[in-house]
PDB file of N, CA and C in Angstrom:
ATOM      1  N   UNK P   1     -21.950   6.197  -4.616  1.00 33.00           N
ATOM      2  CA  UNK P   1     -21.330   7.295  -3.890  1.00 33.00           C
ATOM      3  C   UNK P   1     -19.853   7.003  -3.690  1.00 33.00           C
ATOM      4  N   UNK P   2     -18.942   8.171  -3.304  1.00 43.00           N
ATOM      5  CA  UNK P   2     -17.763   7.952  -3.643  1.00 43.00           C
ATOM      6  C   UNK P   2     -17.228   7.775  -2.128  1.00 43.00           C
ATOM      7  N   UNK P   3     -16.211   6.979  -2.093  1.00 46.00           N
ATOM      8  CA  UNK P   3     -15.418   6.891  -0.745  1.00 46.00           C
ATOM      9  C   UNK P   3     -14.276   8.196  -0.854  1.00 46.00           C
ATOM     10  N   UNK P   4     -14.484   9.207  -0.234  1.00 51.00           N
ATOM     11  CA  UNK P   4     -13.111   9.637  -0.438  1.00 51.00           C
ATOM     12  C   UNK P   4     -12.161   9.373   0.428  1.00 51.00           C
ATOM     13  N   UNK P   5     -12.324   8.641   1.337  1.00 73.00           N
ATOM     14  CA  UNK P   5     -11.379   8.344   2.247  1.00 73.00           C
ATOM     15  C   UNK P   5     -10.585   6.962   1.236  1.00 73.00           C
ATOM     16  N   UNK P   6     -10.670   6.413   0.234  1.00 86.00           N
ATOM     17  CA  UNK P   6      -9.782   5.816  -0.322  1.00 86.00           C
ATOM     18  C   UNK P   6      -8.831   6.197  -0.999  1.00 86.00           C
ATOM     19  N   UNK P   7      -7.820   5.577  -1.338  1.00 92.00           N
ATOM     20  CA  UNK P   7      -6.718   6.303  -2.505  1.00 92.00           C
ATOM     21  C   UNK P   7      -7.422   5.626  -3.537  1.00 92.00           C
ATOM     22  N   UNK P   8      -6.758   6.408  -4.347  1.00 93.00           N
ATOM     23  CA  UNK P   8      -7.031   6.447  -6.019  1.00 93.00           C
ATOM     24  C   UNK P   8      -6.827   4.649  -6.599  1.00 93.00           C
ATOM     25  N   UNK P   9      -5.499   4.182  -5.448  1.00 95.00           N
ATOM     26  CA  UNK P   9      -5.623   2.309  -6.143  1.00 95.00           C
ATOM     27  C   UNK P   9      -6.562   1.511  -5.687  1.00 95.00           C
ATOM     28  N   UNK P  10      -6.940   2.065  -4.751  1.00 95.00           N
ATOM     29  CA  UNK P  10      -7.574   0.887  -3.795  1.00 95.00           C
ATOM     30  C   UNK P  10      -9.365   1.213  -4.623  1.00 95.00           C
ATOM     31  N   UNK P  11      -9.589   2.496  -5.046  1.00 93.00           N
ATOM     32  CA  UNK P  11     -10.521   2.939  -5.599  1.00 93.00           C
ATOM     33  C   UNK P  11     -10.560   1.951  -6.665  1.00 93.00           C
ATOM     34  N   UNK P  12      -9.284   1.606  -7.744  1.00 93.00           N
ATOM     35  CA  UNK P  12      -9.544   1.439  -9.330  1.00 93.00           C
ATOM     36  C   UNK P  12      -9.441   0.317  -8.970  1.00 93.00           C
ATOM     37  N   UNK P  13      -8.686  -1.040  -7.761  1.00 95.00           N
ATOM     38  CA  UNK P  13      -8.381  -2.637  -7.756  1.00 95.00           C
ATOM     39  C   UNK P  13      -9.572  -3.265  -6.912  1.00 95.00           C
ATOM     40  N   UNK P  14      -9.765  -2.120  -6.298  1.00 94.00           N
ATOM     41  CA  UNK P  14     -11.450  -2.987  -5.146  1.00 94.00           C
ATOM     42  C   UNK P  14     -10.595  -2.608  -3.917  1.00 94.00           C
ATOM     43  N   UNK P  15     -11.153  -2.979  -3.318  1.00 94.00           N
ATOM     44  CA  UNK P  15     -10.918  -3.076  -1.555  1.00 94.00           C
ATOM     45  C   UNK P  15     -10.865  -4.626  -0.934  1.00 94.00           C
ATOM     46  N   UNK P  16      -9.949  -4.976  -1.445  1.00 96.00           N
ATOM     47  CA  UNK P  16     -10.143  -6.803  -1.210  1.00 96.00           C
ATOM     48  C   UNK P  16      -8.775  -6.745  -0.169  1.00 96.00           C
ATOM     49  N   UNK P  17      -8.518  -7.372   1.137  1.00 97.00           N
ATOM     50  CA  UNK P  17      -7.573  -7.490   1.675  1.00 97.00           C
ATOM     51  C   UNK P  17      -6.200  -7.372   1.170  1.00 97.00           C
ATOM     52  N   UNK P  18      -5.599  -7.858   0.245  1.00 97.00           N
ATOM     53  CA  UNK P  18      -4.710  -7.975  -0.138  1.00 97.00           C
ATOM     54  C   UNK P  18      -4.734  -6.546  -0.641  1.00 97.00           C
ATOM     55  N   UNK P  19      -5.180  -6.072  -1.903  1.00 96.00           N
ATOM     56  CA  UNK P  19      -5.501  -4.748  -2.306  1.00 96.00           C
ATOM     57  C   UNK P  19      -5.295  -3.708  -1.023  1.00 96.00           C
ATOM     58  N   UNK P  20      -5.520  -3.784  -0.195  1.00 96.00           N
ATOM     59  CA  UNK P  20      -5.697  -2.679   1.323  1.00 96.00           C
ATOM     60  C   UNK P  20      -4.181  -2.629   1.613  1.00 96.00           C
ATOM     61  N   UNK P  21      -3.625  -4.312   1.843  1.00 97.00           N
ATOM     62  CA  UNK P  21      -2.349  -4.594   2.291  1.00 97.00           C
ATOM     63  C   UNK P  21      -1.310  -3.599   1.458  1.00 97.00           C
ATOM     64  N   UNK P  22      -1.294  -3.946   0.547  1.00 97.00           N
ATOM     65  CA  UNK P  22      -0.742  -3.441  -0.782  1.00 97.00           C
ATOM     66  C   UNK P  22      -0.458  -1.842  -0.777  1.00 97.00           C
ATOM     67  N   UNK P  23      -1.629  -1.211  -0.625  1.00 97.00           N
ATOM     68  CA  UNK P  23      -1.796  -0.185  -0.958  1.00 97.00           C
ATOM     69  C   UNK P  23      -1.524   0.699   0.429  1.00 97.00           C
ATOM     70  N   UNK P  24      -1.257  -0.391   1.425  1.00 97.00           N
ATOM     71  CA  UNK P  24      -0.371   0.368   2.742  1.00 97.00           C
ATOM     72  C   UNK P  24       0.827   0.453   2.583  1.00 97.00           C
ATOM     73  N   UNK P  25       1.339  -0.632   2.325  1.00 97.00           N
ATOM     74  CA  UNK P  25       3.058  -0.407   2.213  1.00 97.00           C
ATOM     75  C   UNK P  25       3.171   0.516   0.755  1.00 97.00           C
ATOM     76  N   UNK P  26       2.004   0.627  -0.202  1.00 97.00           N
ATOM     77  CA  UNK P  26       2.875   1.875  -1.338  1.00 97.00           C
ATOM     78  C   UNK P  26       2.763   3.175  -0.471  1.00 97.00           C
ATOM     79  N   UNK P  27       1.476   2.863   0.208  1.00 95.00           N
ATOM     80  CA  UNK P  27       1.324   4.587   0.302  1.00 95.00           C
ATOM     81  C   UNK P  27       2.777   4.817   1.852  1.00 95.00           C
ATOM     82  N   UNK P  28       2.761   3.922   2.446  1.00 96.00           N
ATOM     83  CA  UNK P  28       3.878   4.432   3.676  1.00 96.00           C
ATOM     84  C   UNK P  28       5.459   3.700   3.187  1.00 96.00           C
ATOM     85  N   UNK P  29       6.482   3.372   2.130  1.00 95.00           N
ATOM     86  CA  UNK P  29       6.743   2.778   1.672  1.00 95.00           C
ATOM     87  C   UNK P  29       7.821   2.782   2.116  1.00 95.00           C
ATOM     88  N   UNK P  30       8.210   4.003   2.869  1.00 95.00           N
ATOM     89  CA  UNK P  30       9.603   3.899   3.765  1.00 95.00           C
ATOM     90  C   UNK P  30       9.772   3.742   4.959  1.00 95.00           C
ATOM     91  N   UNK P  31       8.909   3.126   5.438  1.00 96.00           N
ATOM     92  CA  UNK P  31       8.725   2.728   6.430  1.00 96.00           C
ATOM     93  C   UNK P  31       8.542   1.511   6.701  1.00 96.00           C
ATOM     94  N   UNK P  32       9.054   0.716   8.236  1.00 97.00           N
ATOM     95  CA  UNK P  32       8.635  -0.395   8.213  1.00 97.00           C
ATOM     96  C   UNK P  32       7.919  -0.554  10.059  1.00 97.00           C
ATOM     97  N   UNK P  33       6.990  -1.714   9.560  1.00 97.00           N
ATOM     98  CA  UNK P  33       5.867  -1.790  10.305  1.00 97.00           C
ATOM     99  C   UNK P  33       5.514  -3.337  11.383  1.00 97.00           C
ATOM    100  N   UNK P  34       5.051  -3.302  12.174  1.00 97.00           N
ATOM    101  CA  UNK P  34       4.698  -5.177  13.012  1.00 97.00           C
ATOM    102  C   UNK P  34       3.421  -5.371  12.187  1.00 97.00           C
ATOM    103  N   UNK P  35       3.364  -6.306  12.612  1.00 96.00           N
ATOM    104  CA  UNK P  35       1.748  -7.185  11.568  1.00 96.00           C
ATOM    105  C   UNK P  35       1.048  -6.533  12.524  1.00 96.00           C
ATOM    106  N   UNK P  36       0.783  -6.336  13.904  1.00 95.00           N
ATOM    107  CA  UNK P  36      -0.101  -5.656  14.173  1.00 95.00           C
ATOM    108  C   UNK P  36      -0.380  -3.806  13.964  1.00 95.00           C
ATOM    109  N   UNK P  37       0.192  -3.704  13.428  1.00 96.00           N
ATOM    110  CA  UNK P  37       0.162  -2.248  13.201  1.00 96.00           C
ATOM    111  C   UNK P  37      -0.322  -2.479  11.397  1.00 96.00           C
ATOM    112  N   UNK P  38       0.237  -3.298  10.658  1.00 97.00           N
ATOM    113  CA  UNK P  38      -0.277  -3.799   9.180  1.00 97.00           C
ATOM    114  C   UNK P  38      -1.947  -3.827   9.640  1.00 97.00           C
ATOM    115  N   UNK P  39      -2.214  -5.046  10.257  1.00 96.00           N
ATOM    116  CA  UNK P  39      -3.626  -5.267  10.450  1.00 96.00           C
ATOM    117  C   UNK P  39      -4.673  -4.097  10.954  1.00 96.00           C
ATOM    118  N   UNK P  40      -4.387  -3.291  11.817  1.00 96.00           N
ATOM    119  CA  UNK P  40      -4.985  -1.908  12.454  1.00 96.00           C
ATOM    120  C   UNK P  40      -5.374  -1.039  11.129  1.00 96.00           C
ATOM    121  N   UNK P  41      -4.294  -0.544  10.493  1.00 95.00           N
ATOM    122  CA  UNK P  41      -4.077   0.191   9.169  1.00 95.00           C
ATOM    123  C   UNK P  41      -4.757  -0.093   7.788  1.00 95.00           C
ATOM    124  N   UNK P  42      -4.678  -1.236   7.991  1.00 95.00           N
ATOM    125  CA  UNK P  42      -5.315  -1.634   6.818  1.00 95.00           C
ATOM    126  C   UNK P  42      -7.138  -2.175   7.373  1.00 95.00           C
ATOM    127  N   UNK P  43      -7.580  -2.119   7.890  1.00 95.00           N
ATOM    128  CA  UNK P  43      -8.681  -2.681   8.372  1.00 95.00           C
ATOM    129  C   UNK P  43      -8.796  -4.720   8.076  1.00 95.00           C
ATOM    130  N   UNK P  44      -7.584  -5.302   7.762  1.00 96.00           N
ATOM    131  CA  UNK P  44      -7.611  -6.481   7.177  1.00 96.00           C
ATOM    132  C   UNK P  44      -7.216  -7.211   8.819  1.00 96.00           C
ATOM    133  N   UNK P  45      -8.248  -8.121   9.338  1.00 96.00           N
ATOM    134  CA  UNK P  45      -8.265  -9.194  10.388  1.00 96.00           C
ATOM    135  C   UNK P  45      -7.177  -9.918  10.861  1.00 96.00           C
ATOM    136  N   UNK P  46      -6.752  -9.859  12.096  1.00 95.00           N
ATOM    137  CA  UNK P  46      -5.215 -10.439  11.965  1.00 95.00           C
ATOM    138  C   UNK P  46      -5.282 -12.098  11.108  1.00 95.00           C
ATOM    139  N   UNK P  47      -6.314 -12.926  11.128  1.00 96.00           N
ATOM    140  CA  UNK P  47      -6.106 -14.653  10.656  1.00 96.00           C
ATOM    141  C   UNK P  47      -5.570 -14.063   9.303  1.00 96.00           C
ATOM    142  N   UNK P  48      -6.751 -13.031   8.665  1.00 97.00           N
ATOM    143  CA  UNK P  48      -6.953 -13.215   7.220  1.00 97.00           C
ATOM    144  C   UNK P  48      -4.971 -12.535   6.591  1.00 97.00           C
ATOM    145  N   UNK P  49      -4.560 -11.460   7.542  1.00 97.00           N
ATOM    146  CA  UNK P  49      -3.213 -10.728   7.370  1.00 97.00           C
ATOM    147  C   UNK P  49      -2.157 -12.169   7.438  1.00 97.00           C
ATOM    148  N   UNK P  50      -2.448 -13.132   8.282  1.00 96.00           N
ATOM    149  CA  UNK P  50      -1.425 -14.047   8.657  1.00 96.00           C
ATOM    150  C   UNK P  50      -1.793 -15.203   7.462  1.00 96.00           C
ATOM    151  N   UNK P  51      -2.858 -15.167   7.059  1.00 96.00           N
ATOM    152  CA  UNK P  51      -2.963 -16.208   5.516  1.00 96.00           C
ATOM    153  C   UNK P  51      -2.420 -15.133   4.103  1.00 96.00           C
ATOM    154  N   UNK P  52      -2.487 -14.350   4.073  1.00 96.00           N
ATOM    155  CA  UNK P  52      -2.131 -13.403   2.717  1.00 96.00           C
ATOM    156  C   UNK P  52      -0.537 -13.130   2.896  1.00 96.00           C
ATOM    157  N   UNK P  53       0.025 -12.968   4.200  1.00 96.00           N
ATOM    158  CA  UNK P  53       1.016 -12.254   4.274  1.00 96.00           C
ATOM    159  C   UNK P  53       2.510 -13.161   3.688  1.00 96.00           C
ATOM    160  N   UNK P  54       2.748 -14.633   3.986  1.00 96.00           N
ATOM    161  CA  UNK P  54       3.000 -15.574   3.380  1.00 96.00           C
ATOM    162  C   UNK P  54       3.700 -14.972   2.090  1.00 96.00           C
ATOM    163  N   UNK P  55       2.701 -15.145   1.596  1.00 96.00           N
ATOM    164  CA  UNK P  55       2.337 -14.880  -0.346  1.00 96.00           C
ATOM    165  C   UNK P  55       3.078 -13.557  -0.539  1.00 96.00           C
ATOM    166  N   UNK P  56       3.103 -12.774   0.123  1.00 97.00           N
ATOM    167  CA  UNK P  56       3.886 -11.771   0.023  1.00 97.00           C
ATOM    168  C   UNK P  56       5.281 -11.521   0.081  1.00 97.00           C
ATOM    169  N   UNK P  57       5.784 -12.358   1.234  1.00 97.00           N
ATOM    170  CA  UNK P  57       6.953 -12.645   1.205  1.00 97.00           C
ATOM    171  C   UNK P  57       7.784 -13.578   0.591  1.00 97.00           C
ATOM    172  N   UNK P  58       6.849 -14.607   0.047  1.00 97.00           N
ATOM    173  CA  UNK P  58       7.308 -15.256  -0.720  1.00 97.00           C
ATOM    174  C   UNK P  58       7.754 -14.631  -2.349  1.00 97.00           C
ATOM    175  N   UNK P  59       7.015 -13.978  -2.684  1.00 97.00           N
ATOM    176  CA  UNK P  59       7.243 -13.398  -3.990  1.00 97.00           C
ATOM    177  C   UNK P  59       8.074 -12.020  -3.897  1.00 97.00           C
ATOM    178  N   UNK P  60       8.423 -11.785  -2.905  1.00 97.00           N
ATOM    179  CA  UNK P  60       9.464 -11.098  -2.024  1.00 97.00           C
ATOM    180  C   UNK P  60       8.979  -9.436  -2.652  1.00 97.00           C
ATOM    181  N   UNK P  61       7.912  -9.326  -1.908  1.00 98.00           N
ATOM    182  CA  UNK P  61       6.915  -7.913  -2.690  1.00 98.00           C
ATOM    183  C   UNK P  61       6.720  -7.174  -1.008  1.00 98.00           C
ATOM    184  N   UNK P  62       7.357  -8.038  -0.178  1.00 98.00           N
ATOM    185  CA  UNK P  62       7.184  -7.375   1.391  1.00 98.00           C
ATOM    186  C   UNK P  62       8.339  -7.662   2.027  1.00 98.00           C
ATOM    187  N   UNK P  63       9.289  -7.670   2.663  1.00 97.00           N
ATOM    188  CA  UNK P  63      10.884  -7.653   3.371  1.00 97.00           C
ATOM    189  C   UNK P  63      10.949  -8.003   4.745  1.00 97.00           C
ATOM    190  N   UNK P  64      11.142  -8.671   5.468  1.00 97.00           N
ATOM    191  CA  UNK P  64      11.752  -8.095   6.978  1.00 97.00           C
ATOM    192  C   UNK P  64      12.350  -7.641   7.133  1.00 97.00           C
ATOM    193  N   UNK P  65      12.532  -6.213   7.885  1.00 97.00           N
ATOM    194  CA  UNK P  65      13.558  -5.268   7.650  1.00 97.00           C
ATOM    195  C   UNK P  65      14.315  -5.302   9.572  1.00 97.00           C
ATOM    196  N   UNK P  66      13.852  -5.788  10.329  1.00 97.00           N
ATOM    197  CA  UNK P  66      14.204  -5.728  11.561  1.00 97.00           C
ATOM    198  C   UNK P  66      13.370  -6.642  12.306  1.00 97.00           C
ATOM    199  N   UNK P  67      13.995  -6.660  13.391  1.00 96.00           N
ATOM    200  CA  UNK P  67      12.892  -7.399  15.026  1.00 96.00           C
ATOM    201  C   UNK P  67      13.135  -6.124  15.942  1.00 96.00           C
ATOM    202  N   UNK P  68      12.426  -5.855  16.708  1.00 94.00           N
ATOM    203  CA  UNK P  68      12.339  -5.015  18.039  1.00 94.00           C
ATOM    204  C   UNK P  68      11.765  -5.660  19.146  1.00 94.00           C
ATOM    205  N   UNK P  69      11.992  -6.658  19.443  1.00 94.00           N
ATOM    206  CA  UNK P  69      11.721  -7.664  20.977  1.00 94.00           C
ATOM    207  C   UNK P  69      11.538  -8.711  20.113  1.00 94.00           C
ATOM    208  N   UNK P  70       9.914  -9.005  20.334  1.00 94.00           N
ATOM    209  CA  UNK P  70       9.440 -10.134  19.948  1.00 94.00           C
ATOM    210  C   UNK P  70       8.985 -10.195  18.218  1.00 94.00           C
ATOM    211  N   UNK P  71       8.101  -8.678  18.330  1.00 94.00           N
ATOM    212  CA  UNK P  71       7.966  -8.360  16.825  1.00 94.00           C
ATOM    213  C   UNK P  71       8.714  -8.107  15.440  1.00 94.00           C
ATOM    214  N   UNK P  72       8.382  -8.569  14.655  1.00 96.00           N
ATOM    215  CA  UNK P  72       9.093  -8.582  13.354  1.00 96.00           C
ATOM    216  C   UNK P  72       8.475  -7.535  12.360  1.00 96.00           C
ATOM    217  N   UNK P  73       9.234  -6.331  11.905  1.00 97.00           N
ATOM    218  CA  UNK P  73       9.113  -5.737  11.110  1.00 97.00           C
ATOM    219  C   UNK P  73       9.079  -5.680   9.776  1.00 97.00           C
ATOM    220  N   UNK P  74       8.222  -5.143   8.402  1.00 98.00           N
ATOM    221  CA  UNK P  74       8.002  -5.471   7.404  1.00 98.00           C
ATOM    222  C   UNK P  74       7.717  -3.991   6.706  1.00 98.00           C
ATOM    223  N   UNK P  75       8.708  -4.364   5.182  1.00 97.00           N
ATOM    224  CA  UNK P  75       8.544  -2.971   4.656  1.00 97.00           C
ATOM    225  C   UNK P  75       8.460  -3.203   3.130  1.00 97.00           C
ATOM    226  N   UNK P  76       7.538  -2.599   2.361  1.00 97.00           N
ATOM    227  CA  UNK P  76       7.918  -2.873   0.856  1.00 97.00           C
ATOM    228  C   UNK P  76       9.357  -3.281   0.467  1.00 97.00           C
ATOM    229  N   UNK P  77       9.456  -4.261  -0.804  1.00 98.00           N
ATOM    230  CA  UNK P  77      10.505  -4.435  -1.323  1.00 98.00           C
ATOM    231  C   UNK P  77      10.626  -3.598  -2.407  1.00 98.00           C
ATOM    232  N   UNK P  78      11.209  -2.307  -2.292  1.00 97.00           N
ATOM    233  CA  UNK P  78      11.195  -1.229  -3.532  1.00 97.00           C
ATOM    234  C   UNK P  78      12.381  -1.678  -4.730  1.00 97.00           C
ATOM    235  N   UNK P  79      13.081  -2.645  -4.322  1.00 97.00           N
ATOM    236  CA  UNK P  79      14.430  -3.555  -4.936  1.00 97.00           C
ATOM    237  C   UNK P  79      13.830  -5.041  -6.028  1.00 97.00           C
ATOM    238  N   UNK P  80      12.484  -5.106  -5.762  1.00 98.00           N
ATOM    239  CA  UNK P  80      11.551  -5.861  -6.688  1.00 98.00           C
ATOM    240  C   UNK P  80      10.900  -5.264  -8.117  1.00 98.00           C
ATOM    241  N   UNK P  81      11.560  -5.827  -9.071  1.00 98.00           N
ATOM    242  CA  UNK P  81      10.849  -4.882 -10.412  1.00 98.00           C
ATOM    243  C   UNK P  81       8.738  -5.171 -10.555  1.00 98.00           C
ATOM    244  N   UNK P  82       8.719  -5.875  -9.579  1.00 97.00           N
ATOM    245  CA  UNK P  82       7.120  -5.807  -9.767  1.00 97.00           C
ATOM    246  C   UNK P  82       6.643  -5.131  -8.633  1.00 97.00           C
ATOM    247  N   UNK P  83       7.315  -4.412  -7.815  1.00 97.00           N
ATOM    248  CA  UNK P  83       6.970  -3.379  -6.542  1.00 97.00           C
ATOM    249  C   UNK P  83       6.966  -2.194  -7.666  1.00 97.00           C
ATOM    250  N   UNK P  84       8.398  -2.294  -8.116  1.00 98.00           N
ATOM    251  CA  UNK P  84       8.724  -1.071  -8.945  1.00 98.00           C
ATOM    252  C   UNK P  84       7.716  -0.173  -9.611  1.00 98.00           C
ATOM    253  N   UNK P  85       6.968  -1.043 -10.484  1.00 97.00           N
ATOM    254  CA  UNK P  85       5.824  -1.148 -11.823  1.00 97.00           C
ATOM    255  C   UNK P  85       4.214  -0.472 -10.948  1.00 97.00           C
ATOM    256  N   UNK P  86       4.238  -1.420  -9.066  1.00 97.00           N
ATOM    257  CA  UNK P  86       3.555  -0.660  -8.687  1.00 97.00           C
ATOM    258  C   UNK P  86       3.206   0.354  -8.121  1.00 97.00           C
ATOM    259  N   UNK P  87       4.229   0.960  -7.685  1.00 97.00           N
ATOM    260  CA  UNK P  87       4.930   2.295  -7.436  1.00 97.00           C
ATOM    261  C   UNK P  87       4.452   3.215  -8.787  1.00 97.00           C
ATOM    262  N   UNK P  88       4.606   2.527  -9.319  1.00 97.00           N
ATOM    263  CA  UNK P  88       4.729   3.619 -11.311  1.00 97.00           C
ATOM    264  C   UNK P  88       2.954   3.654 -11.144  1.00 97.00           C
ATOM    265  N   UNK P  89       2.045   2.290 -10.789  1.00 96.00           N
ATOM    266  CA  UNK P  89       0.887   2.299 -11.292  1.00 96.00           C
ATOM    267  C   UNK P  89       0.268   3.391 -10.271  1.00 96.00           C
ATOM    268  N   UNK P  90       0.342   3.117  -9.014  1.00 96.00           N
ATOM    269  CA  UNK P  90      -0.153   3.993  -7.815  1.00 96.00           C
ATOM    270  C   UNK P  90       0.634   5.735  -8.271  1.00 96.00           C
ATOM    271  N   UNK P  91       1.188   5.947  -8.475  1.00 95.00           N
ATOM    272  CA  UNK P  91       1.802   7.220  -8.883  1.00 95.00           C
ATOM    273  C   UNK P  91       0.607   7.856 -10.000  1.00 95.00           C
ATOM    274  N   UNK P  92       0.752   6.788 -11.062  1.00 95.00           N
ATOM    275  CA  UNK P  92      -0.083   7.651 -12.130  1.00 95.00           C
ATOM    276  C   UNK P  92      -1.268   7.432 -11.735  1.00 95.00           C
ATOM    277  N   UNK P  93      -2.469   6.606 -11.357  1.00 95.00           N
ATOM    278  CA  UNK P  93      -3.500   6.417 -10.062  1.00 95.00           C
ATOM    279  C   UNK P  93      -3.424   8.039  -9.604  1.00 95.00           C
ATOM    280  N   UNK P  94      -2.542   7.974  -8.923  1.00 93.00           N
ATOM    281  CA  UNK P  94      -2.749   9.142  -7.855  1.00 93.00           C
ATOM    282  C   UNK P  94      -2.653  10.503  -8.351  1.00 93.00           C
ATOM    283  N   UNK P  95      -1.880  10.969  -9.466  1.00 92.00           N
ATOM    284  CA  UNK P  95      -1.914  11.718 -10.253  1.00 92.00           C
ATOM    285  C   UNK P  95      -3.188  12.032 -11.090  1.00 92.00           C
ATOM    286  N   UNK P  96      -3.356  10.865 -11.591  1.00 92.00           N
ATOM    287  CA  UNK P  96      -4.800  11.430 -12.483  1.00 92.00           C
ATOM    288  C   UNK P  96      -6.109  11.390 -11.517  1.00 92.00           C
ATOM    289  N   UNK P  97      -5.949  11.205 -10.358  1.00 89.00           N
ATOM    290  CA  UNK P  97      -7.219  11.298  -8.866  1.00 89.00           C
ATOM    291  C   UNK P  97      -6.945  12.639  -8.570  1.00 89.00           C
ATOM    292  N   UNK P  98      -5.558  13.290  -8.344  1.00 88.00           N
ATOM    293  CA  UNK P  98      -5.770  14.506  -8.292  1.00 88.00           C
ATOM    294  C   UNK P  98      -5.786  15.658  -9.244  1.00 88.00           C
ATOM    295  N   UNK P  99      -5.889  15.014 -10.412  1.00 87.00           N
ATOM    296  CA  UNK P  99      -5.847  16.178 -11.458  1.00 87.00           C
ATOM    297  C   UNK P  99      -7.475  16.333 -12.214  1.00 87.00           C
ATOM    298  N   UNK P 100      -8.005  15.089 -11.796  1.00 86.00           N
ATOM    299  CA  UNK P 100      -9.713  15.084 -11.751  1.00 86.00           C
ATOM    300  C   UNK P 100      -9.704  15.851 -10.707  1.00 86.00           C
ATOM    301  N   UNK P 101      -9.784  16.107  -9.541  1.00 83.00           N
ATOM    302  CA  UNK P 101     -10.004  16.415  -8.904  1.00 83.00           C
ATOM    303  C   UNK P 101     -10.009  18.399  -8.524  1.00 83.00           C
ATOM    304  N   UNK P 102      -8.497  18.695  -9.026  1.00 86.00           N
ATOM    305  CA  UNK P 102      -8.555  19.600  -8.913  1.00 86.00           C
ATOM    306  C   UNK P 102      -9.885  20.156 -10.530  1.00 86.00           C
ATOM    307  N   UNK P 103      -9.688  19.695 -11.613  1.00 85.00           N
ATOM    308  CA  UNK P 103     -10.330  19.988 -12.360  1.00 85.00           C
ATOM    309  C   UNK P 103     -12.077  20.325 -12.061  1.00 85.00           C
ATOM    310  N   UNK P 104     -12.392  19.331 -11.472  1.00 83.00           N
ATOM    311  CA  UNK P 104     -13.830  19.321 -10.556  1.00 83.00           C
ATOM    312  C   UNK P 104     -13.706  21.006  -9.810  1.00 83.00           C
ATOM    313  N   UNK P 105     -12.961  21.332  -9.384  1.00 82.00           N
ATOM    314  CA  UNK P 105     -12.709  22.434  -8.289  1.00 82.00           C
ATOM    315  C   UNK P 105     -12.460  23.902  -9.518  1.00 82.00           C
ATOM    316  N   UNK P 106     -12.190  23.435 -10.422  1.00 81.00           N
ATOM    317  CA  UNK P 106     -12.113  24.329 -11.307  1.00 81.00           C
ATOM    318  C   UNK P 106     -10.726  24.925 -11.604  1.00 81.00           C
ATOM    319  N   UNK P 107      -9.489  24.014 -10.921  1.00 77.00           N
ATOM    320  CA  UNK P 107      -7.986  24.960 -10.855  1.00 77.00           C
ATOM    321  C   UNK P 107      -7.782  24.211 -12.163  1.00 77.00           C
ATOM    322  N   UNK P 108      -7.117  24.740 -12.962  1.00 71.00           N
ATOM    323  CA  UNK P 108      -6.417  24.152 -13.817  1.00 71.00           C
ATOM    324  C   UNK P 108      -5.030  24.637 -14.072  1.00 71.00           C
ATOM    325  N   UNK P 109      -4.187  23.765 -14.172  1.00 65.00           N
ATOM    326  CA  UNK P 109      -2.328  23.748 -13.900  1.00 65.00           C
ATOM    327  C   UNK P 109      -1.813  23.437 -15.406  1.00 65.00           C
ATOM    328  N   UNK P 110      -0.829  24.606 -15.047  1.00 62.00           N
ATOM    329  CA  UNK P 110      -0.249  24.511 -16.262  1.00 62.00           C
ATOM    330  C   UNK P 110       0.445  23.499 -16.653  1.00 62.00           C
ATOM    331  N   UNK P 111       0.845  22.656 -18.224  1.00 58.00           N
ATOM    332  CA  UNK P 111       1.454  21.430 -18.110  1.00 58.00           C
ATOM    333  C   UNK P 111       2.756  22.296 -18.399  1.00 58.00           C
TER     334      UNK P 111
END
């Protein structure tokens, strides 16, 4: 049975923490966020967010973009050519989820 409450990447990569992480900062990508608002959003555990998140910044695929008191803010690195590529992959993902989709429904759009 189908989740439709997933997007189209998280559908085609699994639902594995990192995958969830990921697929928060594409889908909200101008925006930036606290780890506790990451962890809420993504359903990913704060330990397991504070062991993955690391790895992220290290390969510089996530940014600090600010502090607001104590918390530290974090936003895709859209300035990374391997953010870039996933931006391109989640796009066409999401495109061909809704063009199945409408097809299922019976609209069909002109190319």
């Amino acid at each position: 049975m189908e989740n439709t409450d997933q997007t189209a990447f998280v559908e085609t990569f699994g639902s594995s923490p990192l995958i969830r992480v990921l697929d928060f900062f594409l889908t909200y990508r101008e925006f930036d966020y606290p780890m506790t608002e990451i962890a809420e959003n993504t359903n990913v555990g704060w330990n397991t967010l504070n062991i993955l998140f690391p790895r992220l910044l290290e390969k510089s695929l996530v940014i600090e973009t600010r502090r607001v008191g104590r918390a530290r803010l974090y936003k895709l690195n859209q300035k990374n050519p391997v953010v870039q590529k996933l931006i391109e992959i989640d796009n066409l993902l999401t495109s061909k989820a809704v063009d199945e989709e409408l097809k299922k429904q019976g609209i069909e759009l002109e190319k």
